Short mmCIF file of C-alpha atoms (C1' of nucleotides) in Angstrom, two decimals:
data_model
loop_
_atom_site.label_atom_id
_atom_site.label_comp_id
_atom_site.label_asym_id
_atom_site.label_seq_id
_atom_site.Cartn_x
_atom_site.Cartn_y
_atom_site.Cartn_z
CA UNK A 1 0.00 0.00 0.00
CA UNK A 2 3.14 2.19 0.14
CA UNK A 3 2.70 4.22 -3.02
CA UNK A 4 4.54 7.41 -2.17
CA UNK A 5 7.83 8.59 -3.58
CA UNK A 6 9.31 9.72 -0.31
CA UNK A 7 12.65 11.24 0.54
CA UNK A 8 14.30 7.89 1.08
CA UNK A 9 13.30 6.82 -2.40
CA UNK A 10 14.48 10.06 -4.02
CA UNK A 11 17.90 9.68 -2.46
CA UNK A 12 18.08 6.16 -3.81
CA UNK A 13 17.00 7.30 -7.26
CA UNK A 14 19.94 9.70 -7.26
CA UNK A 15 22.26 6.84 -6.45
CA UNK A 16 20.84 4.64 -9.19
CA UNK A 17 21.52 7.40 -11.66
CA UNK A 18 25.14 7.62 -10.59
CA UNK A 19 25.68 3.90 -10.91
CA UNK A 20 23.87 3.73 -14.25
CA UNK A 21 26.09 6.41 -15.72
CA UNK A 22 29.12 4.51 -14.57
CA UNK A 23 27.79 1.30 -16.12
CA UNK A 24 27.02 3.09 -19.34
CA UNK A 25 30.52 4.52 -19.51
CA UNK A 26 31.81 0.99 -19.12
CA UNK A 27 29.85 -0.04 -22.20
CA UNK A 28 26.87 -1.82 -20.66
CA UNK A 29 23.43 -1.59 -22.22
CA UNK A 30 21.24 -3.52 -19.84
CA UNK A 31 21.08 -3.97 -16.13
CA UNK A 32 19.13 -6.25 -13.79
CA UNK A 33 17.66 -5.22 -10.49
CA UNK A 34 20.14 -7.39 -8.65
CA UNK A 35 23.09 -5.66 -10.38
CA UNK A 36 21.95 -2.32 -9.06
CA UNK A 37 21.19 -3.88 -5.72
CA UNK A 38 24.72 -5.27 -5.48
CA UNK A 39 26.25 -1.95 -6.40
CA UNK A 40 24.34 -0.09 -3.71
CA UNK A 41 23.93 -2.75 -1.04
CA UNK A 42 20.18 -2.98 -1.60
CA UNK A 43 17.96 -5.96 -2.26
CA UNK A 44 16.75 -6.35 -5.85
CA UNK A 45 13.17 -5.98 -4.63
CA UNK A 46 13.85 -2.47 -3.37
CA UNK A 47 15.23 -1.50 -6.75
CA UNK A 48 12.23 -2.88 -8.61
CA UNK A 49 9.83 -1.29 -6.19
CA UNK A 50 11.48 2.11 -6.53
CA UNK A 51 11.34 1.91 -10.31
CA UNK A 52 7.76 0.78 -10.26
CA UNK A 53 6.88 3.74 -8.02
CA UNK A 54 7.98 6.22 -10.65
CA UNK A 55 6.51 4.21 -13.49
CA UNK A 56 9.71 2.73 -14.87
CA UNK A 57 9.39 -0.76 -16.24
CA UNK A 58 11.80 -3.32 -17.54
CA UNK A 59 11.49 -6.47 -19.56
CA UNK A 60 10.37 -9.57 -17.76
CA UNK A 61 13.47 -11.37 -18.78
CA UNK A 62 15.81 -8.84 -20.28
CA UNK A 63 16.17 -6.50 -17.31
CA UNK A 64 16.21 -2.77 -17.73
CA UNK A 65 17.61 -0.68 -20.58
CA UNK A 66 20.30 1.55 -19.16
CA UNK A 67 19.74 4.40 -21.61
CA UNK A 68 16.03 4.47 -20.84
CA UNK A 69 16.66 4.38 -17.11
CA UNK A 70 19.16 7.22 -17.30
CA UNK A 71 16.83 9.34 -19.38
CA UNK A 72 13.75 8.75 -17.26
CA UNK A 73 15.58 9.11 -13.95
CA UNK A 74 17.24 12.30 -15.17
CA UNK A 75 13.86 13.66 -16.08
CA UNK A 76 12.17 12.68 -12.82
CA UNK A 77 15.05 14.10 -10.82
CA UNK A 78 15.39 17.22 -12.96
CA UNK A 79 18.97 16.44 -13.85
CA UNK A 80 18.82 18.60 -16.97
CA UNK A 81 18.00 21.75 -15.06
CA UNK A 82 20.69 24.18 -14.04
CA UNK A 83 22.64 23.07 -11.03
CA UNK A 84 24.07 26.38 -9.98
CA UNK A 85 25.19 26.79 -6.39
CA UNK A 86 26.36 29.75 -4.35
CA UNK A 87 28.61 29.61 -1.31
CA UNK A 88 27.62 31.78 1.63
CA UNK A 89 30.62 32.45 3.84
CA UNK A 90 34.04 32.33 2.25
CA UNK A 91 36.29 31.37 5.12
CA UNK A 92 38.55 28.36 4.91
CA UNK A 93 35.82 25.84 4.33
CA UNK A 94 33.85 28.07 1.98
CA UNK A 95 36.97 28.72 -0.03
CA UNK A 96 37.80 25.06 -0.25
CA UNK A 97 34.33 24.45 -1.68
CA UNK A 98 34.57 27.37 -4.11
CA UNK A 99 37.57 25.59 -5.57
CA UNK A 100 36.35 22.03 -5.19
CA UNK A 101 37.08 20.42 -8.53
CA UNK A 102 35.12 17.22 -8.01
CA UNK A 103 31.88 19.12 -8.49
CA UNK A 104 32.50 19.44 -12.19
CA UNK A 105 31.97 15.76 -12.82
CA UNK A 106 28.53 15.98 -11.26
CA UNK A 107 27.52 18.97 -13.37
CA UNK A 108 27.41 21.12 -10.30
CA UNK A 109 28.50 24.66 -10.92
CA UNK A 110 29.64 26.95 -8.15
CA UNK A 111 28.82 30.37 -9.55
CA UNK A 112 29.56 32.84 -6.77
CA UNK A 113 30.54 33.34 -3.16
CA UNK A 114 29.18 35.82 -0.63
CA UNK A 115 30.74 37.18 2.51
CA UNK A 116 30.17 39.97 5.01
CA UNK A 117 33.89 40.71 5.28
CA UNK A 118 34.96 43.41 2.77
CA UNK A 119 38.45 41.92 2.71
CA UNK A 120 37.11 38.70 1.21
CA UNK A 121 35.26 40.37 -1.62
CA UNK A 122 36.62 39.97 -5.13
CA UNK A 123 34.03 40.63 -7.78
CA UNK A 124 36.43 39.99 -10.63
CA UNK A 125 37.64 36.55 -9.69
CA UNK A 126 36.76 33.64 -11.93
CA UNK A 127 34.27 32.71 -9.26
CA UNK A 128 33.38 36.17 -7.94
CA UNK A 129 32.87 36.86 -4.24
CA UNK A 130 30.29 39.54 -3.51
CA UNK A 131 29.14 41.22 -0.35
CA UNK A 132 26.35 39.24 1.26
CA UNK A 133 23.95 42.17 0.86
CA UNK A 134 23.99 41.50 -2.87
CA UNK A 135 22.93 37.91 -2.42
CA UNK A 136 19.18 38.35 -2.68
CA UNK A 137 19.43 40.29 -5.93
CA UNK A 138 21.97 37.88 -7.37
CA UNK A 139 19.97 34.79 -6.45
CA UNK A 140 16.82 36.14 -8.02
CA UNK A 141 18.50 37.33 -11.18
CA UNK A 142 20.29 34.03 -11.68
CA UNK A 143 17.53 31.81 -10.39
CA UNK A 144 19.70 30.24 -7.69
CA UNK A 145 17.94 27.65 -5.57
CA UNK A 146 20.73 25.89 -3.74
CA UNK A 147 23.42 27.25 -1.43
CA UNK A 148 26.24 26.03 0.74
CA UNK A 149 26.26 27.71 4.13
CA UNK A 150 29.73 27.97 5.64
CA UNK A 151 29.65 31.01 7.88
CA UNK A 152 30.81 31.18 11.51
CA UNK A 153 28.36 29.94 14.11
CA UNK A 154 27.36 33.42 15.22
CA UNK A 155 26.33 34.40 11.70
CA UNK A 156 24.50 31.19 10.89
CA UNK A 157 20.87 32.00 11.62
CA UNK A 158 21.13 35.46 10.12
CA UNK A 159 22.64 34.17 6.91
CA UNK A 160 20.07 31.39 6.84
CA UNK A 161 17.18 33.86 6.96
CA UNK A 162 18.79 35.94 4.25
CA UNK A 163 19.10 32.85 2.10
CA UNK A 164 15.43 32.01 2.58
CA UNK A 165 14.45 35.53 1.57
CA UNK A 166 16.64 35.19 -1.47
CA UNK A 167 14.47 32.29 -2.57
CA UNK A 168 16.94 29.52 -1.73
CA UNK A 169 15.22 26.23 -0.98
CA UNK A 170 18.09 23.84 -0.68
CA UNK A 171 20.91 24.37 1.81
CA UNK A 172 23.97 22.32 2.58
CA UNK A 173 24.69 23.53 6.09
CA UNK A 174 28.27 23.32 7.36
CA UNK A 175 27.67 25.51 10.38
CA UNK A 176 27.40 24.06 13.86
CA UNK A 177 23.83 25.34 14.17
CA UNK A 178 21.23 22.68 13.40
CA UNK A 179 18.97 24.59 11.05
CA UNK A 180 15.32 23.78 10.67
CA UNK A 181 12.91 25.19 8.18
CA UNK A 182 9.88 26.33 10.11
CA UNK A 183 6.83 27.97 8.67
CA UNK A 184 7.71 31.18 10.46
CA UNK A 185 11.03 31.78 8.84
CA UNK A 186 10.04 30.20 5.59
CA UNK A 187 6.76 31.78 4.63
CA UNK A 188 8.01 35.16 5.72
CA UNK A 189 9.65 36.59 2.67
CA UNK A 190 9.67 35.72 -0.98
CA UNK A 191 10.11 32.11 -0.06
CA UNK A 192 6.97 30.12 -0.65
CA UNK A 193 8.27 26.58 -0.56
CA UNK A 194 9.83 24.75 2.36
CA UNK A 195 13.59 24.65 2.37
CA UNK A 196 15.45 21.36 2.17
CA UNK A 197 18.31 21.36 4.57
CA UNK A 198 21.15 18.94 4.78
CA UNK A 199 23.16 19.44 7.95
CA UNK A 200 26.82 18.49 7.90
CA UNK A 201 28.01 19.09 11.43
CA UNK A 202 31.64 18.07 11.20
CA UNK A 203 32.30 18.35 14.91
CA UNK A 204 29.30 16.20 15.73
CA UNK A 205 30.25 13.63 13.10
CA UNK A 206 33.72 13.26 14.55
CA UNK A 207 32.36 13.10 18.08
CA UNK A 208 30.00 10.37 16.94
CA UNK A 209 32.92 8.43 15.51
CA UNK A 210 34.65 8.52 18.87
CA UNK A 211 31.49 7.32 20.56
CA UNK A 212 30.94 4.52 18.08
CA UNK A 213 34.54 3.40 18.47
CA UNK A 214 34.21 3.54 22.23
CA UNK A 215 30.94 1.61 22.31
CA UNK A 216 32.40 -0.97 19.98
CA UNK A 217 35.39 -1.44 22.25
CA UNK A 218 33.01 -1.97 25.15
CA UNK A 219 30.77 -4.42 23.38
CA UNK A 220 27.65 -2.31 23.08
CA UNK A 221 27.59 -1.88 19.35
CA UNK A 222 25.92 -4.52 17.23
CA UNK A 223 27.48 -3.58 13.94
CA UNK A 224 25.93 -1.27 11.41
CA UNK A 225 25.46 -3.46 8.34
CA UNK B 1 11.68 -6.69 23.48
CA UNK B 2 14.08 -4.15 21.95
CA UNK B 3 16.89 -4.20 24.45
CA UNK B 4 19.88 -3.32 22.32
CA UNK B 5 21.85 -0.11 22.35
CA UNK B 6 22.12 0.27 18.61
CA UNK B 7 23.74 2.91 16.47
CA UNK B 8 20.63 5.06 16.35
CA UNK B 9 20.52 5.16 20.12
CA UNK B 10 24.20 6.01 20.45
CA UNK B 11 23.85 8.94 18.09
CA UNK B 12 20.94 10.19 20.17
CA UNK B 13 22.92 9.76 23.38
CA UNK B 14 25.56 12.05 21.91
CA UNK B 15 22.91 14.65 21.21
CA UNK B 16 21.46 14.42 24.71
CA UNK B 17 24.90 15.09 26.09
CA UNK B 18 25.26 18.22 23.98
CA UNK B 19 21.90 19.59 25.07
CA UNK B 20 22.50 18.71 28.71
CA UNK B 21 25.76 20.61 28.74
CA UNK B 22 24.03 23.61 27.27
CA UNK B 23 21.29 23.39 29.90
CA UNK B 24 23.84 23.08 32.66
CA UNK B 25 25.68 26.13 31.41
CA UNK B 26 22.39 27.99 31.59
CA UNK B 27 22.10 27.10 35.25
CA UNK B 28 19.57 24.26 35.15
CA UNK B 29 19.82 21.33 37.55
CA UNK B 30 16.99 19.09 36.49
CA UNK B 31 15.43 18.10 33.22
CA UNK B 32 12.32 16.16 32.21
CA UNK B 33 12.14 13.75 29.35
CA UNK B 34 9.84 16.11 27.48
CA UNK B 35 12.36 18.97 27.75
CA UNK B 36 15.00 16.87 26.04
CA UNK B 37 12.41 15.67 23.56
CA UNK B 38 11.47 19.23 22.66
CA UNK B 39 15.09 20.22 22.20
CA UNK B 40 15.79 17.36 19.84
CA UNK B 41 12.43 16.87 18.15
CA UNK B 42 11.90 13.51 19.83
CA UNK B 43 9.01 12.19 21.85
CA UNK B 44 9.57 11.98 25.62
CA UNK B 45 9.09 8.22 25.43
CA UNK B 46 12.13 7.84 23.20
CA UNK B 47 14.23 9.77 25.67
CA UNK B 48 13.08 7.68 28.61
CA UNK B 49 13.57 4.48 26.68
CA UNK B 50 17.09 5.43 25.65
CA UNK B 51 18.02 6.26 29.22
CA UNK B 52 16.48 3.09 30.51
CA UNK B 53 18.48 1.09 27.96
CA UNK B 54 21.76 2.27 29.44
CA UNK B 55 20.51 1.99 32.99
CA UNK B 56 19.96 5.65 33.71
CA UNK B 57 17.03 6.39 35.95
CA UNK B 58 15.31 9.53 37.10
CA UNK B 59 12.90 10.37 39.85
CA UNK B 60 9.31 9.47 39.28
CA UNK B 61 8.29 13.04 39.77
CA UNK B 62 11.42 15.14 39.83
CA UNK B 63 12.76 14.25 36.39
CA UNK B 64 16.46 13.63 35.81
CA UNK B 65 19.44 15.23 37.49
CA UNK B 66 21.48 16.98 34.83
CA UNK B 67 24.83 16.46 36.54
CA UNK B 68 24.19 12.76 36.91
CA UNK B 69 23.06 12.45 33.30
CA UNK B 70 26.12 14.28 32.03
CA UNK B 71 28.44 12.17 34.09
CA UNK B 72 26.86 8.84 33.19
CA UNK B 73 26.44 9.68 29.51
CA UNK B 74 30.03 10.89 29.33
CA UNK B 75 31.16 7.65 30.83
CA UNK B 76 29.03 5.45 28.58
CA UNK B 77 30.16 7.38 25.53
CA UNK B 78 33.78 7.57 26.60
CA UNK B 79 33.79 11.34 26.55
CA UNK B 80 36.73 11.51 28.92
CA UNK B 81 39.02 9.57 26.63
CA UNK B 82 41.38 11.33 24.31
CA UNK B 83 39.71 12.65 21.21
CA UNK B 84 42.72 13.04 18.98
CA UNK B 85 42.17 13.12 15.24
CA UNK B 86 44.51 13.08 12.27
CA UNK B 87 43.79 14.48 8.83
CA UNK B 88 44.81 12.34 5.88
CA UNK B 89 45.22 14.47 2.78
CA UNK B 90 46.06 18.12 3.26
CA UNK B 91 44.60 19.76 0.17
CA UNK B 92 42.15 22.61 0.44
CA UNK B 93 39.57 20.73 2.42
CA UNK B 94 42.10 18.95 4.60
CA UNK B 95 43.75 22.25 5.36
CA UNK B 96 40.46 23.88 6.24
CA UNK B 97 39.84 21.10 8.72
CA UNK B 98 43.35 21.28 10.17
CA UNK B 99 42.53 24.85 11.07
CA UNK B 100 38.88 24.39 11.98
CA UNK B 101 38.46 26.23 15.24
CA UNK B 102 34.99 24.97 16.13
CA UNK B 103 36.48 21.61 17.07
CA UNK B 104 37.97 23.04 20.21
CA UNK B 105 34.61 23.50 21.86
CA UNK B 106 33.88 19.82 21.41
CA UNK B 107 37.21 18.76 22.91
CA UNK B 108 38.30 17.42 19.58
CA UNK B 109 41.99 17.81 18.95
CA UNK B 110 43.48 17.71 15.48
CA UNK B 111 47.00 16.53 16.17
CA UNK B 112 48.59 16.02 12.77
CA UNK B 113 48.14 15.95 9.02
CA UNK B 114 49.52 13.49 6.49
CA UNK B 115 50.09 13.88 2.79
CA UNK B 116 51.90 12.11 -0.03
CA UNK B 117 53.05 15.38 -1.58
CA UNK B 118 56.48 16.42 -0.24
CA UNK B 119 55.59 20.06 -0.88
CA UNK B 120 52.83 19.87 1.71
CA UNK B 121 54.99 18.46 4.46
CA UNK B 122 55.86 20.72 7.38
CA UNK B 123 56.89 18.78 10.43
CA UNK B 124 57.49 21.88 12.50
CA UNK B 125 54.13 23.55 12.10
CA UNK B 126 51.95 23.92 15.17
CA UNK B 127 49.91 21.11 13.68
CA UNK B 128 52.64 19.17 11.88
CA UNK B 129 52.13 17.63 8.46
CA UNK B 130 54.06 14.41 7.88
CA UNK B 131 54.54 12.18 4.92
CA UNK B 132 51.79 9.59 4.75
CA UNK B 133 54.34 6.80 5.11
CA UNK B 134 54.84 7.88 8.69
CA UNK B 135 51.16 7.58 9.49
CA UNK B 136 51.14 4.02 10.75
CA UNK B 137 53.98 4.61 13.16
CA UNK B 138 52.48 7.91 14.34
CA UNK B 139 49.02 6.47 14.86
CA UNK B 140 50.31 3.57 16.90
CA UNK B 141 52.62 5.69 19.03
CA UNK B 142 49.92 8.22 19.76
CA UNK B 143 47.04 5.76 19.96
CA UNK B 144 45.05 7.50 17.22
CA UNK B 145 41.72 5.88 16.45
CA UNK B 146 39.90 8.46 14.33
CA UNK B 147 40.88 10.13 11.08
CA UNK B 148 39.47 12.53 8.54
CA UNK B 149 40.04 11.34 5.00
CA UNK B 150 40.32 14.18 2.52
CA UNK B 151 42.51 12.89 -0.28
CA UNK B 152 41.74 13.04 -4.02
CA UNK B 153 39.47 10.36 -5.38
CA UNK B 154 42.29 8.39 -6.97
CA UNK B 155 44.11 8.06 -3.66
CA UNK B 156 41.05 7.24 -1.57
CA UNK B 157 41.09 3.46 -1.35
CA UNK B 158 44.86 3.33 -0.92
CA UNK B 159 44.80 5.82 1.91
CA UNK B 160 41.84 4.01 3.43
CA UNK B 161 43.73 0.74 3.57
CA UNK B 162 46.73 2.45 5.07
CA UNK B 163 44.49 3.95 7.73
CA UNK B 164 43.05 0.55 8.59
CA UNK B 165 46.52 -0.89 8.94
CA UNK B 166 47.43 2.01 11.18
CA UNK B 167 44.71 0.85 13.55
CA UNK B 168 42.20 3.59 12.74
CA UNK B 169 38.65 2.49 13.38
CA UNK B 170 36.68 5.63 12.82
CA UNK B 171 36.84 7.59 9.56
CA UNK B 172 35.10 10.73 8.44
CA UNK B 173 35.30 10.28 4.70
CA UNK B 174 35.22 13.39 2.52
CA UNK B 175 36.31 11.59 -0.62
CA UNK B 176 33.86 10.80 -3.40
CA UNK B 177 34.45 7.09 -2.94
CA UNK B 178 31.83 5.38 -0.80
CA UNK B 179 34.01 3.41 1.57
CA UNK B 180 32.87 0.24 3.23
CA UNK B 181 34.60 -1.73 5.87
CA UNK B 182 34.66 -5.32 4.72
CA UNK B 183 36.20 -8.21 6.52
CA UNK B 184 38.80 -8.51 3.81
CA UNK B 185 40.34 -5.10 4.20
CA UNK B 186 39.65 -4.92 7.87
CA UNK B 187 40.97 -8.14 9.32
CA UNK B 188 44.03 -7.96 7.14
CA UNK B 189 46.53 -5.94 9.09
CA UNK B 190 46.78 -4.85 12.67
CA UNK B 191 43.18 -3.88 12.60
CA UNK B 192 41.04 -6.29 14.55
CA UNK B 193 37.86 -4.26 14.97
CA UNK B 194 35.48 -3.12 12.26
CA UNK B 195 35.91 0.45 11.16
CA UNK B 196 33.12 2.98 11.61
CA UNK B 197 32.81 5.12 8.53
CA UNK B 198 30.85 8.28 8.12
CA UNK B 199 30.67 9.28 4.47
CA UNK B 200 30.30 12.96 3.64
CA UNK B 201 29.98 13.08 -0.11
CA UNK B 202 29.59 16.78 -0.72
CA UNK B 203 28.82 16.43 -4.42
CA UNK B 204 26.15 13.84 -3.74
CA UNK B 205 24.65 15.95 -0.97
CA UNK B 206 24.33 18.95 -3.25
CA UNK B 207 22.96 16.84 -6.05
CA UNK B 208 20.38 15.48 -3.62
CA UNK B 209 19.38 19.00 -2.70
CA UNK B 210 18.69 19.78 -6.35
CA UNK B 211 16.63 16.63 -6.66
CA UNK B 212 14.65 17.34 -3.51
CA UNK B 213 13.97 20.89 -4.67
CA UNK B 214 12.93 19.60 -8.06
CA UNK B 215 10.65 16.91 -6.69
CA UNK B 216 9.10 19.41 -4.32
CA UNK B 217 8.39 21.78 -7.20
CA UNK B 218 6.71 18.92 -9.01
CA UNK B 219 4.61 17.76 -6.12
CA UNK B 220 6.27 14.44 -5.43
CA UNK B 221 7.77 15.17 -2.09
CA UNK B 222 5.70 14.68 1.04
CA UNK B 223 7.79 16.77 3.37
CA UNK B 224 10.49 15.46 5.62
CA UNK B 225 9.25 16.21 9.10
"C1'" DT C 1 9.60 -24.74 -23.98
"C1'" DA C 2 12.30 -23.96 -19.82
"C1'" DG C 3 14.57 -20.64 -17.31
"C1'" DA C 4 15.03 -16.16 -15.60
"C1'" DT C 5 13.44 -11.84 -14.23
"C1'" DT C 6 9.93 -8.52 -13.42
"C1'" DG C 7 6.15 -6.47 -10.69
"C1'" DT C 8 3.35 -6.84 -6.75
"C1'" DT C 9 1.31 -8.71 -2.70
"C1'" DA C 10 1.79 -10.51 1.87
"C1'" DA C 11 4.92 -11.30 5.80
"C1'" DT C 12 8.46 -9.59 8.54
"C1'" DC C 13 11.19 -6.60 10.94
"C1'" DG C 14 12.62 -2.64 13.61
"C1'" DA C 15 11.73 1.46 15.49
"C1'" DT C 16 8.48 4.85 17.11
"C1'" DT C 17 4.40 6.05 19.61
"C1'" DA C 18 0.59 5.48 22.73
"C1'" DA C 19 -0.97 4.13 26.96
"C1'" DC C 20 -0.86 3.29 31.62
"C1'" DA C 21 0.49 1.24 36.06
"C1'" DA C 22 3.84 2.40 39.47
"C1'" DT C 23 5.28 5.83 42.49
"C1'" DC C 24 7.43 9.98 44.20
"C1'" DT D 1 -3.32 13.29 49.15
"C1'" DA D 2 -3.51 14.69 44.30
"C1'" DG D 3 -0.85 15.57 40.48
"C1'" DA D 4 2.95 14.68 37.64
"C1'" DT D 5 6.44 12.01 35.73
"C1'" DT D 6 8.91 7.80 35.15
"C1'" DG D 7 9.57 3.14 33.23
"C1'" DT D 8 7.68 -0.40 30.51
"C1'" DT D 9 4.44 -2.96 27.86
"C1'" DA D 10 1.43 -3.27 23.92
"C1'" DA D 11 -0.09 -1.10 19.56
"C1'" DT D 12 1.16 1.25 15.57
"C1'" DC D 13 3.62 2.65 11.80
"C1'" DG D 14 6.76 2.53 7.90
"C1'" DA D 15 9.98 0.41 5.41
"C1'" DT D 16 12.32 -3.76 4.06
"C1'" DT D 17 12.23 -8.49 2.69
"C1'" DA D 18 10.31 -12.79 1.09
"C1'" DA D 19 7.60 -15.04 -2.01
"C1'" DC D 20 5.46 -15.95 -6.13
"C1'" DA D 21 2.40 -15.39 -10.15
"C1'" DA D 22 2.95 -13.30 -14.58
"C1'" DT D 23 5.51 -13.39 -18.63
"C1'" DC D 24 9.20 -12.65 -21.84
#
DNA sequence: TAGATTGTTAATCGATTAACAATC
DNA sequence: TAGATTGTTAATCGATTAACAATC
């Protein structure tokens, strides 16, 4: 009775697409649900169910056509749309991301940085860095929907609100503040859709690693298949 | 019948500890399960169940004593142990992490970096950067258990294996390679415990944001409470 | 055809939530 | 005591897995 394409499924669809492109580049034409399952540590049934949810079908014996899958998944996921990203906060981490070369392969384009510090501003760089007050205008003009947030903790909520008012509805959050998109801050400005937030709290992640190691050493942990 | 302290629970325990410390610093002495639930978007029952799993008890009417909780949670989680981390791969991202100041608040100590590029090596810096061949010796001598992996994609699996042989059993993986700890690579060397891996695939995360935004715009997404 | 794989339904599993007796 | 909160058991929920008929 589960008929909804939920977040879990979408994230898996994205992974299928990655694997399929790799398979295609290796010269494959067809793929079976268990191939994809193996590649992503999923059962074949999950793969088939996901495909069936978005109306993708294969051949009862011949598996799935990779080209068709790639095309349909790309369309469902909006892969052909612009994938322009801005970086809010150009400190060490922000700068590393501005220059992160691996993005290119994924068709992700970092188009600009923003910072409150005048010393960081460089509007003529290959990836220009503007003052944060120009962000709203820039985002609207260039139809930017996704941003990386890498400002200091104290500036996090302020920059977050500014991003929402600039129409951003996807944020990769590297600050230590766990951001949540509430109706209050979201419906306030020009923003009329909830904002998807992915929190990457590096300190917390590392802390968790210590805890998991510790618990493992003391026999609490039952593995994390 | 669920009596196991599993990974999900451990990660929540870590969050309780963070909130409790904040509450303590604000002058509170006691806390109720619903307070912690509110702070972490959990139901009070989850909080009570988690505490009961690790043998923590409160007072039937007076809630939980914050000092006791902090002490017991710290002990269960091994908070008092050394939290020394090394950074493997000192490119832009590795360097940003070497200098990441927010770690200090969490008692996380970045003690050294490692790189294969002789130009990056600086053994006299305040946080020294050594050649990666010295990693195994360093990790053993200093009892290092956790590492950040921030090498280029091509070097990822090699560096991963080296880390395992150095006795690392917690890795925060910033490379684009999805690492898995299998028995083959794990039981091979000095490593006799499975390695906890937290993958942070920045490109994939951003891609996912675009997909979630897209699906939302097209009415697929049912929110992600 | 016989064998293999899809697509879907029913069973299982794990985790969350509701409910409530115990009790401070 | 009466009211409030814990600690735990049973019910619910959602997602995964198993199973299998359909069919290429």
